[in-house]
């Protein structure tokens, strides 16, 4: 069953589907309505630039844009105010990057890496260095698979598969094959973000 991103968790919650596949953050509010697998990877704050900058204070001196809805948006707004351009989608953000209206784009690392591979150009995608005023750079979201809360056997099977993919290196290799920072797959402890 295909649903849009915002309808996927409600589809699992209502029992119309057993799982949702996508970049779903492990949050306390989601854990109230669906089961969540162990973390597959950390969804780092991806910085898209020409020079490969990783330092947030440096990007704060530039024209910056980001996609709405990410955990870092409010913190970036507090730092940049009206200078931050917020986009409905990464397609619009990439158009402004390519045209030079912004110097730096911020998206999740996997989404940024994929878009960079599709858009061409000399863009570099890096993971933001931790910077206390931007909480998501210090404690980024973890991604898991939402599943029907009452189906604990499915949750156990998902967790076993994730563990196997991590143990045999498959998960890391998927990231390498798609030019995404493989260190994002090194999850020490699963946690839920408050939301």
JSON list of C-alpha atoms in Angstrom, two decimals:
[
{"chain": "A", "resi": 1, "resn": "UNK", "atom": "CA", "xyz": [0.00, 0.00, 0.00]},
{"chain": "A", "resi": 2, "resn": "UNK", "atom": "CA", "xyz": [1.43, 3.37, -0.97]},
{"chain": "A", "resi": 3, "resn": "UNK", "atom": "CA", "xyz": [0.65, 6.40, 1.18]},
{"chain": "A", "resi": 4, "resn": "UNK", "atom": "CA", "xyz": [2.27, 9.80, 1.52]},
{"chain": "A", "resi": 5, "resn": "UNK", "atom": "CA", "xyz": [4.85, 10.30, 4.25]},
{"chain": "A", "resi": 6, "resn": "UNK", "atom": "CA", "xyz": [2.46, 11.98, 6.69]},
{"chain": "A", "resi": 7, "resn": "UNK", "atom": "CA", "xyz": [-0.11, 9.20, 6.29]},
{"chain": "A", "resi": 8, "resn": "UNK", "atom": "CA", "xyz": [2.23, 6.26, 6.86]},
{"chain": "A", "resi": 9, "resn": "UNK", "atom": "CA", "xyz": [2.30, 6.18, 10.67]},
{"chain": "A", "resi": 10, "resn": "UNK", "atom": "CA", "xyz": [-1.52, 6.59, 10.89]},
{"chain": "A", "resi": 11, "resn": "UNK", "atom": "CA", "xyz": [-1.84, 3.70, 8.40]},
{"chain": "A", "resi": 12, "resn": "UNK", "atom": "CA", "xyz": [0.24, 1.50, 10.71]},
{"chain": "A", "resi": 13, "resn": "UNK", "atom": "CA", "xyz": [-1.62, 2.74, 13.79]},
{"chain": "A", "resi": 14, "resn": "UNK", "atom": "CA", "xyz": [-5.00, 1.92, 12.24]},
{"chain": "A", "resi": 15, "resn": "UNK", "atom": "CA", "xyz": [-3.87, -1.53, 11.10]},
{"chain": "A", "resi": 16, "resn": "UNK", "atom": "CA", "xyz": [-4.20, -0.79, 7.37]},
{"chain": "A", "resi": 17, "resn": "UNK", "atom": "CA", "xyz": [-0.54, -1.76, 7.02]},
{"chain": "A", "resi": 18, "resn": "UNK", "atom": "CA", "xyz": [1.91, -3.65, 9.23]},
{"chain": "A", "resi": 19, "resn": "UNK", "atom": "CA", "xyz": [4.99, -1.45, 8.76]},
{"chain": "A", "resi": 20, "resn": "UNK", "atom": "CA", "xyz": [6.05, 1.89, 7.30]},
{"chain": "A", "resi": 21, "resn": "UNK", "atom": "CA", "xyz": [9.28, 2.15, 5.38]},
{"chain": "A", "resi": 22, "resn": "UNK", "atom": "CA", "xyz": [11.02, 5.51, 5.24]},
{"chain": "A", "resi": 23, "resn": "UNK", "atom": "CA", "xyz": [13.06, 7.90, 7.32]},
{"chain": "A", "resi": 24, "resn": "UNK", "atom": "CA", "xyz": [10.91, 7.66, 10.48]},
{"chain": "A", "resi": 25, "resn": "UNK", "atom": "CA", "xyz": [12.37, 9.11, 13.65]},
{"chain": "A", "resi": 26, "resn": "UNK", "atom": "CA", "xyz": [12.16, 7.17, 16.89]},
{"chain": "A", "resi": 27, "resn": "UNK", "atom": "CA", "xyz": [10.16, 9.59, 19.07]},
{"chain": "A", "resi": 28, "resn": "UNK", "atom": "CA", "xyz": [8.16, 9.32, 22.27]},
{"chain": "A", "resi": 29, "resn": "UNK", "atom": "CA", "xyz": [4.97, 10.44, 20.52]},
{"chain": "A", "resi": 30, "resn": "UNK", "atom": "CA", "xyz": [5.34, 7.79, 17.81]},
{"chain": "A", "resi": 31, "resn": "UNK", "atom": "CA", "xyz": [6.10, 5.12, 20.41]},
{"chain": "A", "resi": 32, "resn": "UNK", "atom": "CA", "xyz": [2.72, 5.85, 22.01]},
{"chain": "A", "resi": 33, "resn": "UNK", "atom": "CA", "xyz": [0.80, 4.83, 18.88]},
{"chain": "A", "resi": 34, "resn": "UNK", "atom": "CA", "xyz": [3.02, 2.32, 17.03]},
{"chain": "A", "resi": 35, "resn": "UNK", "atom": "CA", "xyz": [5.81, -0.08, 17.79]},
{"chain": "A", "resi": 36, "resn": "UNK", "atom": "CA", "xyz": [9.28, 1.09, 16.78]},
{"chain": "A", "resi": 37, "resn": "UNK", "atom": "CA", "xyz": [12.16, -1.13, 15.79]},
{"chain": "A", "resi": 38, "resn": "UNK", "atom": "CA", "xyz": [15.62, -0.66, 17.20]},
{"chain": "A", "resi": 39, "resn": "UNK", "atom": "CA", "xyz": [17.51, 2.15, 15.51]},
{"chain": "A", "resi": 40, "resn": "UNK", "atom": "CA", "xyz": [18.91, 1.40, 12.06]},
{"chain": "A", "resi": 41, "resn": "UNK", "atom": "CA", "xyz": [20.97, 4.56, 11.79]},
{"chain": "A", "resi": 42, "resn": "UNK", "atom": "CA", "xyz": [21.38, 8.09, 13.06]},
{"chain": "A", "resi": 43, "resn": "UNK", "atom": "CA", "xyz": [19.83, 10.75, 10.83]},
{"chain": "A", "resi": 44, "resn": "UNK", "atom": "CA", "xyz": [22.54, 13.35, 11.01]},
{"chain": "A", "resi": 45, "resn": "UNK", "atom": "CA", "xyz": [22.22, 16.99, 10.10]},
{"chain": "A", "resi": 46, "resn": "UNK", "atom": "CA", "xyz": [23.60, 17.15, 6.56]},
{"chain": "A", "resi": 47, "resn": "UNK", "atom": "CA", "xyz": [25.33, 20.30, 5.37]},
{"chain": "A", "resi": 48, "resn": "UNK", "atom": "CA", "xyz": [25.39, 20.85, 1.60]},
{"chain": "A", "resi": 49, "resn": "UNK", "atom": "CA", "xyz": [28.07, 23.29, 0.46]},
{"chain": "A", "resi": 50, "resn": "UNK", "atom": "CA", "xyz": [30.73, 23.83, -2.17]},
{"chain": "A", "resi": 51, "resn": "UNK", "atom": "CA", "xyz": [33.60, 23.69, 0.35]},
{"chain": "A", "resi": 52, "resn": "UNK", "atom": "CA", "xyz": [32.56, 20.77, 2.58]},
{"chain": "A", "resi": 53, "resn": "UNK", "atom": "CA", "xyz": [32.11, 22.85, 5.73]},
{"chain": "A", "resi": 54, "resn": "UNK", "atom": "CA", "xyz": [31.13, 20.92, 8.89]},
{"chain": "A", "resi": 55, "resn": "UNK", "atom": "CA", "xyz": [31.29, 23.74, 11.42]},
{"chain": "A", "resi": 56, "resn": "UNK", "atom": "CA", "xyz": [27.88, 25.25, 12.25]},
{"chain": "A", "resi": 57, "resn": "UNK", "atom": "CA", "xyz": [29.22, 28.65, 13.42]},
{"chain": "A", "resi": 58, "resn": "UNK", "atom": "CA", "xyz": [30.81, 29.02, 9.97]},
{"chain": "A", "resi": 59, "resn": "UNK", "atom": "CA", "xyz": [27.58, 28.31, 8.11]},
{"chain": "A", "resi": 60, "resn": "UNK", "atom": "CA", "xyz": [25.75, 30.83, 10.29]},
{"chain": "A", "resi": 61, "resn": "UNK", "atom": "CA", "xyz": [27.73, 33.53, 8.46]},
{"chain": "A", "resi": 62, "resn": "UNK", "atom": "CA", "xyz": [26.34, 32.42, 5.08]},
{"chain": "A", "resi": 63, "resn": "UNK", "atom": "CA", "xyz": [22.99, 32.35, 3.29]},
{"chain": "A", "resi": 64, "resn": "UNK", "atom": "CA", "xyz": [21.38, 29.18, 4.67]},
{"chain": "A", "resi": 65, "resn": "UNK", "atom": "CA", "xyz": [18.29, 27.21, 3.72]},
{"chain": "A", "resi": 66, "resn": "UNK", "atom": "CA", "xyz": [16.70, 24.08, 5.14]},
{"chain": "A", "resi": 67, "resn": "UNK", "atom": "CA", "xyz": [13.66, 21.90, 4.62]},
{"chain": "A", "resi": 68, "resn": "UNK", "atom": "CA", "xyz": [10.79, 22.48, 7.04]},
{"chain": "A", "resi": 69, "resn": "UNK", "atom": "CA", "xyz": [9.94, 19.84, 9.62]},
{"chain": "A", "resi": 70, "resn": "UNK", "atom": "CA", "xyz": [13.38, 18.79, 10.75]},
{"chain": "A", "resi": 71, "resn": "UNK", "atom": "CA", "xyz": [14.44, 18.85, 14.39]},
{"chain": "A", "resi": 72, "resn": "UNK", "atom": "CA", "xyz": [17.02, 21.59, 13.81]},
{"chain": "A", "resi": 73, "resn": "UNK", "atom": "CA", "xyz": [14.69, 24.16, 12.19]},
{"chain": "A", "resi": 74, "resn": "UNK", "atom": "CA", "xyz": [13.63, 25.97, 15.39]},
{"chain": "A", "resi": 75, "resn": "UNK", "atom": "CA", "xyz": [17.21, 26.11, 16.70]},
{"chain": "A", "resi": 76, "resn": "UNK", "atom": "CA", "xyz": [18.47, 27.46, 13.36]},
{"chain": "A", "resi": 77, "resn": "UNK", "atom": "CA", "xyz": [15.70, 30.07, 13.38]},
{"chain": "A", "resi": 78, "resn": "UNK", "atom": "CA", "xyz": [16.81, 31.14, 16.84]},
{"chain": "A", "resi": 79, "resn": "UNK", "atom": "CA", "xyz": [20.35, 31.62, 15.50]},
{"chain": "A", "resi": 80, "resn": "UNK", "atom": "CA", "xyz": [19.57, 33.12, 12.09]},
{"chain": "A", "resi": 81, "resn": "UNK", "atom": "CA", "xyz": [16.12, 34.69, 12.46]},
{"chain": "A", "resi": 82, "resn": "UNK", "atom": "CA", "xyz": [14.64, 35.88, 9.17]},
{"chain": "A", "resi": 83, "resn": "UNK", "atom": "CA", "xyz": [17.91, 35.13, 7.35]},
{"chain": "A", "resi": 84, "resn": "UNK", "atom": "CA", "xyz": [17.07, 31.40, 7.37]},
{"chain": "A", "resi": 85, "resn": "UNK", "atom": "CA", "xyz": [15.18, 30.30, 4.26]},
{"chain": "A", "resi": 86, "resn": "UNK", "atom": "CA", "xyz": [12.76, 27.46, 5.00]},
{"chain": "A", "resi": 87, "resn": "UNK", "atom": "CA", "xyz": [11.51, 25.29, 2.16]},
{"chain": "A", "resi": 88, "resn": "UNK", "atom": "CA", "xyz": [8.55, 22.93, 1.82]},
{"chain": "A", "resi": 89, "resn": "UNK", "atom": "CA", "xyz": [10.72, 20.37, 0.05]},
{"chain": "A", "resi": 90, "resn": "UNK", "atom": "CA", "xyz": [14.33, 19.70, -0.77]},
{"chain": "A", "resi": 91, "resn": "UNK", "atom": "CA", "xyz": [13.53, 20.17, -4.47]},
{"chain": "A", "resi": 92, "resn": "UNK", "atom": "CA", "xyz": [12.92, 23.88, -3.85]},
{"chain": "A", "resi": 93, "resn": "UNK", "atom": "CA", "xyz": [16.01, 24.13, -1.64]},
{"chain": "A", "resi": 94, "resn": "UNK", "atom": "CA", "xyz": [18.20, 22.53, -4.33]},
{"chain": "A", "resi": 95, "resn": "UNK", "atom": "CA", "xyz": [16.85, 24.96, -6.93]},
{"chain": "A", "resi": 96, "resn": "UNK", "atom": "CA", "xyz": [18.02, 27.85, -4.73]},
{"chain": "A", "resi": 97, "resn": "UNK", "atom": "CA", "xyz": [21.39, 26.16, -4.10]},
{"chain": "A", "resi": 98, "resn": "UNK", "atom": "CA", "xyz": [21.94, 25.64, -7.82]},
{"chain": "A", "resi": 99, "resn": "UNK", "atom": "CA", "xyz": [20.91, 29.21, -8.65]},
{"chain": "A", "resi": 100, "resn": "UNK", "atom": "CA", "xyz": [23.14, 30.70, -5.92]},
{"chain": "A", "resi": 101, "resn": "UNK", "atom": "CA", "xyz": [20.30, 32.21, -3.87]},
{"chain": "A", "resi": 102, "resn": "UNK", "atom": "CA", "xyz": [21.63, 30.27, -0.87]},
{"chain": "A", "resi": 103, "resn": "UNK", "atom": "CA", "xyz": [25.19, 29.14, -0.14]},
{"chain": "A", "resi": 104, "resn": "UNK", "atom": "CA", "xyz": [24.41, 26.27, 2.23]},
{"chain": "A", "resi": 105, "resn": "UNK", "atom": "CA", "xyz": [21.54, 23.81, 2.39]},
{"chain": "A", "resi": 106, "resn": "UNK", "atom": "CA", "xyz": [20.69, 21.64, 5.38]},
{"chain": "A", "resi": 107, "resn": "UNK", "atom": "CA", "xyz": [18.84, 18.35, 5.01]},
{"chain": "A", "resi": 108, "resn": "UNK", "atom": "CA", "xyz": [19.20, 14.90, 6.52]},
{"chain": "A", "resi": 109, "resn": "UNK", "atom": "CA", "xyz": [22.52, 13.34, 5.52]},
{"chain": "A", "resi": 110, "resn": "UNK", "atom": "CA", "xyz": [20.96, 10.47, 3.50]},
{"chain": "A", "resi": 111, "resn": "UNK", "atom": "CA", "xyz": [18.52, 12.79, 1.68]},
{"chain": "A", "resi": 112, "resn": "UNK", "atom": "CA", "xyz": [21.26, 15.33, 1.00]},
{"chain": "A", "resi": 113, "resn": "UNK", "atom": "CA", "xyz": [23.66, 12.68, -0.33]},
{"chain": "A", "resi": 114, "resn": "UNK", "atom": "CA", "xyz": [20.99, 11.22, -2.62]},
{"chain": "A", "resi": 115, "resn": "UNK", "atom": "CA", "xyz": [19.99, 14.66, -3.92]},
{"chain": "A", "resi": 116, "resn": "UNK", "atom": "CA", "xyz": [23.62, 15.61, -4.49]},
{"chain": "A", "resi": 117, "resn": "UNK", "atom": "CA", "xyz": [24.12, 12.47, -6.58]},
{"chain": "A", "resi": 118, "resn": "UNK", "atom": "CA", "xyz": [21.04, 13.34, -8.65]},
{"chain": "A", "resi": 119, "resn": "UNK", "atom": "CA", "xyz": [21.69, 17.08, -9.05]},
{"chain": "A", "resi": 120, "resn": "UNK", "atom": "CA", "xyz": [25.33, 16.91, -10.05]},
{"chain": "A", "resi": 121, "resn": "UNK", "atom": "CA", "xyz": [27.56, 19.91, -9.61]},
{"chain": "A", "resi": 122, "resn": "UNK", "atom": "CA", "xyz": [30.36, 20.39, -7.13]},
{"chain": "A", "resi": 123, "resn": "UNK", "atom": "CA", "xyz": [28.28, 20.02, -3.98]},
{"chain": "A", "resi": 124, "resn": "UNK", "atom": "CA", "xyz": [29.77, 18.33, -0.93]},
{"chain": "A", "resi": 125, "resn": "UNK", "atom": "CA", "xyz": [27.61, 16.75, 1.77]},
{"chain": "A", "resi": 126, "resn": "UNK", "atom": "CA", "xyz": [29.01, 16.56, 5.29]},
{"chain": "A", "resi": 127, "resn": "UNK", "atom": "CA", "xyz": [27.65, 15.73, 8.72]},
{"chain": "A", "resi": 128, "resn": "UNK", "atom": "CA", "xyz": [27.43, 18.78, 10.99]},
{"chain": "A", "resi": 129, "resn": "UNK", "atom": "CA", "xyz": [29.84, 18.91, 13.91]},
{"chain": "A", "resi": 130, "resn": "UNK", "atom": "CA", "xyz": [28.12, 19.02, 17.33]},
{"chain": "A", "resi": 131, "resn": "UNK", "atom": "CA", "xyz": [27.19, 22.58, 18.32]},
{"chain": "A", "resi": 132, "resn": "UNK", "atom": "CA", "xyz": [25.23, 23.01, 21.56]},
{"chain": "A", "resi": 133, "resn": "UNK", "atom": "CA", "xyz": [22.79, 25.72, 20.36]},
{"chain": "A", "resi": 134, "resn": "UNK", "atom": "CA", "xyz": [21.58, 23.31, 17.63]},
{"chain": "A", "resi": 135, "resn": "UNK", "atom": "CA", "xyz": [20.33, 20.33, 19.63]},
{"chain": "A", "resi": 136, "resn": "UNK", "atom": "CA", "xyz": [19.92, 18.00, 16.65]},
{"chain": "A", "resi": 137, "resn": "UNK", "atom": "CA", "xyz": [23.64, 18.30, 15.92]},
{"chain": "A", "resi": 138, "resn": "UNK", "atom": "CA", "xyz": [24.43, 17.06, 19.44]},
{"chain": "A", "resi": 139, "resn": "UNK", "atom": "CA", "xyz": [21.75, 14.38, 19.79]},
{"chain": "A", "resi": 140, "resn": "UNK", "atom": "CA", "xyz": [20.47, 13.53, 16.32]},
{"chain": "A", "resi": 141, "resn": "UNK", "atom": "CA", "xyz": [17.37, 11.50, 15.66]},
{"chain": "A", "resi": 142, "resn": "UNK", "atom": "CA", "xyz": [17.58, 7.77, 15.19]},
{"chain": "A", "resi": 143, "resn": "UNK", "atom": "CA", "xyz": [15.62, 6.09, 12.42]},
{"chain": "A", "resi": 144, "resn": "UNK", "atom": "CA", "xyz": [13.58, 2.95, 12.96]},
{"chain": "A", "resi": 145, "resn": "UNK", "atom": "CA", "xyz": [10.73, 1.04, 11.36]},
{"chain": "A", "resi": 146, "resn": "UNK", "atom": "CA", "xyz": [7.23, 1.74, 12.70]},
{"chain": "A", "resi": 147, "resn": "UNK", "atom": "CA", "xyz": [5.15, -1.42, 13.03]},
{"chain": "A", "resi": 148, "resn": "UNK", "atom": "CA", "xyz": [1.76, -2.39, 14.44]},
{"chain": "A", "resi": 149, "resn": "UNK", "atom": "CA", "xyz": [2.14, -1.89, 18.18]},
{"chain": "A", "resi": 150, "resn": "UNK", "atom": "CA", "xyz": [0.34, -5.10, 19.16]},
{"chain": "A", "resi": 151, "resn": "UNK", "atom": "CA", "xyz": [2.47, -7.27, 16.85]},
{"chain": "A", "resi": 152, "resn": "UNK", "atom": "CA", "xyz": [5.44, -7.88, 19.13]},
{"chain": "A", "resi": 153, "resn": "UNK", "atom": "CA", "xyz": [6.58, -10.87, 17.04]},
{"chain": "A", "resi": 154, "resn": "UNK", "atom": "CA", "xyz": [6.97, -8.57, 14.05]},
{"chain": "A", "resi": 155, "resn": "UNK", "atom": "CA", "xyz": [8.96, -6.13, 16.16]},
{"chain": "A", "resi": 156, "resn": "UNK", "atom": "CA", "xyz": [11.26, -8.92, 17.31]},
{"chain": "A", "resi": 157, "resn": "UNK", "atom": "CA", "xyz": [11.75, -10.09, 13.71]},
{"chain": "A", "resi": 158, "resn": "UNK", "atom": "CA", "xyz": [12.54, -6.56, 12.52]},
{"chain": "A", "resi": 159, "resn": "UNK", "atom": "CA", "xyz": [15.06, -6.12, 15.33]},
{"chain": "A", "resi": 160, "resn": "UNK", "atom": "CA", "xyz": [16.70, -9.45, 14.51]},
{"chain": "A", "resi": 161, "resn": "UNK", "atom": "CA", "xyz": [17.00, -8.47, 10.84]},
{"chain": "A", "resi": 162, "resn": "UNK", "atom": "CA", "xyz": [18.45, -5.05, 11.70]},
{"chain": "A", "resi": 163, "resn": "UNK", "atom": "CA", "xyz": [20.98, -6.70, 14.02]},
{"chain": "A", "resi": 164, "resn": "UNK", "atom": "CA", "xyz": [21.96, -9.18, 11.28]},
{"chain": "A", "resi": 165, "resn": "UNK", "atom": "CA", "xyz": [22.34, -6.40, 8.68]},
{"chain": "A", "resi": 166, "resn": "UNK", "atom": "CA", "xyz": [24.55, -4.48, 11.09]},
{"chain": "A", "resi": 167, "resn": "UNK", "atom": "CA", "xyz": [26.61, -7.53, 12.15]},
{"chain": "A", "resi": 168, "resn": "UNK", "atom": "CA", "xyz": [27.44, -8.70, 8.62]},
{"chain": "A", "resi": 169, "resn": "UNK", "atom": "CA", "xyz": [28.24, -5.19, 7.39]},
{"chain": "A", "resi": 170, "resn": "UNK", "atom": "CA", "xyz": [25.35, -4.96, 4.94]},
{"chain": "A", "resi": 171, "resn": "UNK", "atom": "CA", "xyz": [23.85, -1.85, 6.51]},
{"chain": "A", "resi": 172, "resn": "UNK", "atom": "CA", "xyz": [27.20, -0.03, 6.41]},
{"chain": "A", "resi": 173, "resn": "UNK", "atom": "CA", "xyz": [27.80, -1.17, 2.81]},
{"chain": "A", "resi": 174, "resn": "UNK", "atom": "CA", "xyz": [24.42, 0.23, 1.72]},
{"chain": "A", "resi": 175, "resn": "UNK", "atom": "CA", "xyz": [25.48, 3.64, 3.02]},
{"chain": "A", "resi": 176, "resn": "UNK", "atom": "CA", "xyz": [28.89, 3.36, 1.32]},
{"chain": "A", "resi": 177, "resn": "UNK", "atom": "CA", "xyz": [27.27, 2.33, -1.98]},
{"chain": "A", "resi": 178, "resn": "UNK", "atom": "CA", "xyz": [25.11, 5.46, -1.88]},
{"chain": "A", "resi": 179, "resn": "UNK", "atom": "CA", "xyz": [27.89, 7.87, -0.82]},
{"chain": "A", "resi": 180, "resn": "UNK", "atom": "CA", "xyz": [26.41, 8.38, 2.65]},
{"chain": "A", "resi": 181, "resn": "UNK", "atom": "CA", "xyz": [28.61, 8.61, 5.74]},
{"chain": "A", "resi": 182, "resn": "UNK", "atom": "CA", "xyz": [28.74, 4.97, 6.95]},
{"chain": "A", "resi": 183, "resn": "UNK", "atom": "CA", "xyz": [29.47, 6.04, 10.54]},
{"chain": "A", "resi": 184, "resn": "UNK", "atom": "CA", "xyz": [25.76, 6.95, 10.78]},
{"chain": "A", "resi": 185, "resn": "UNK", "atom": "CA", "xyz": [25.03, 3.20, 11.00]},
{"chain": "A", "resi": 186, "resn": "UNK", "atom": "CA", "xyz": [27.11, 2.88, 14.18]},
{"chain": "A", "resi": 187, "resn": "UNK", "atom": "CA", "xyz": [24.33, 3.08, 16.75]},
{"chain": "A", "resi": 188, "resn": "UNK", "atom": "CA", "xyz": [25.51, 2.34, 20.27]},
{"chain": "A", "resi": 189, "resn": "UNK", "atom": "CA", "xyz": [22.24, 2.69, 22.17]},
{"chain": "A", "resi": 190, "resn": "UNK", "atom": "CA", "xyz": [18.73, 3.11, 20.83]},
{"chain": "A", "resi": 191, "resn": "UNK", "atom": "CA", "xyz": [16.82, 6.04, 22.32]},
{"chain": "A", "resi": 192, "resn": "UNK", "atom": "CA", "xyz": [13.61, 7.93, 21.71]},
{"chain": "A", "resi": 193, "resn": "UNK", "atom": "CA", "xyz": [13.61, 11.68, 21.23]},
{"chain": "A", "resi": 194, "resn": "UNK", "atom": "CA", "xyz": [11.03, 13.62, 23.21]},
{"chain": "A", "resi": 195, "resn": "UNK", "atom": "CA", "xyz": [8.32, 14.94, 20.95]}
]
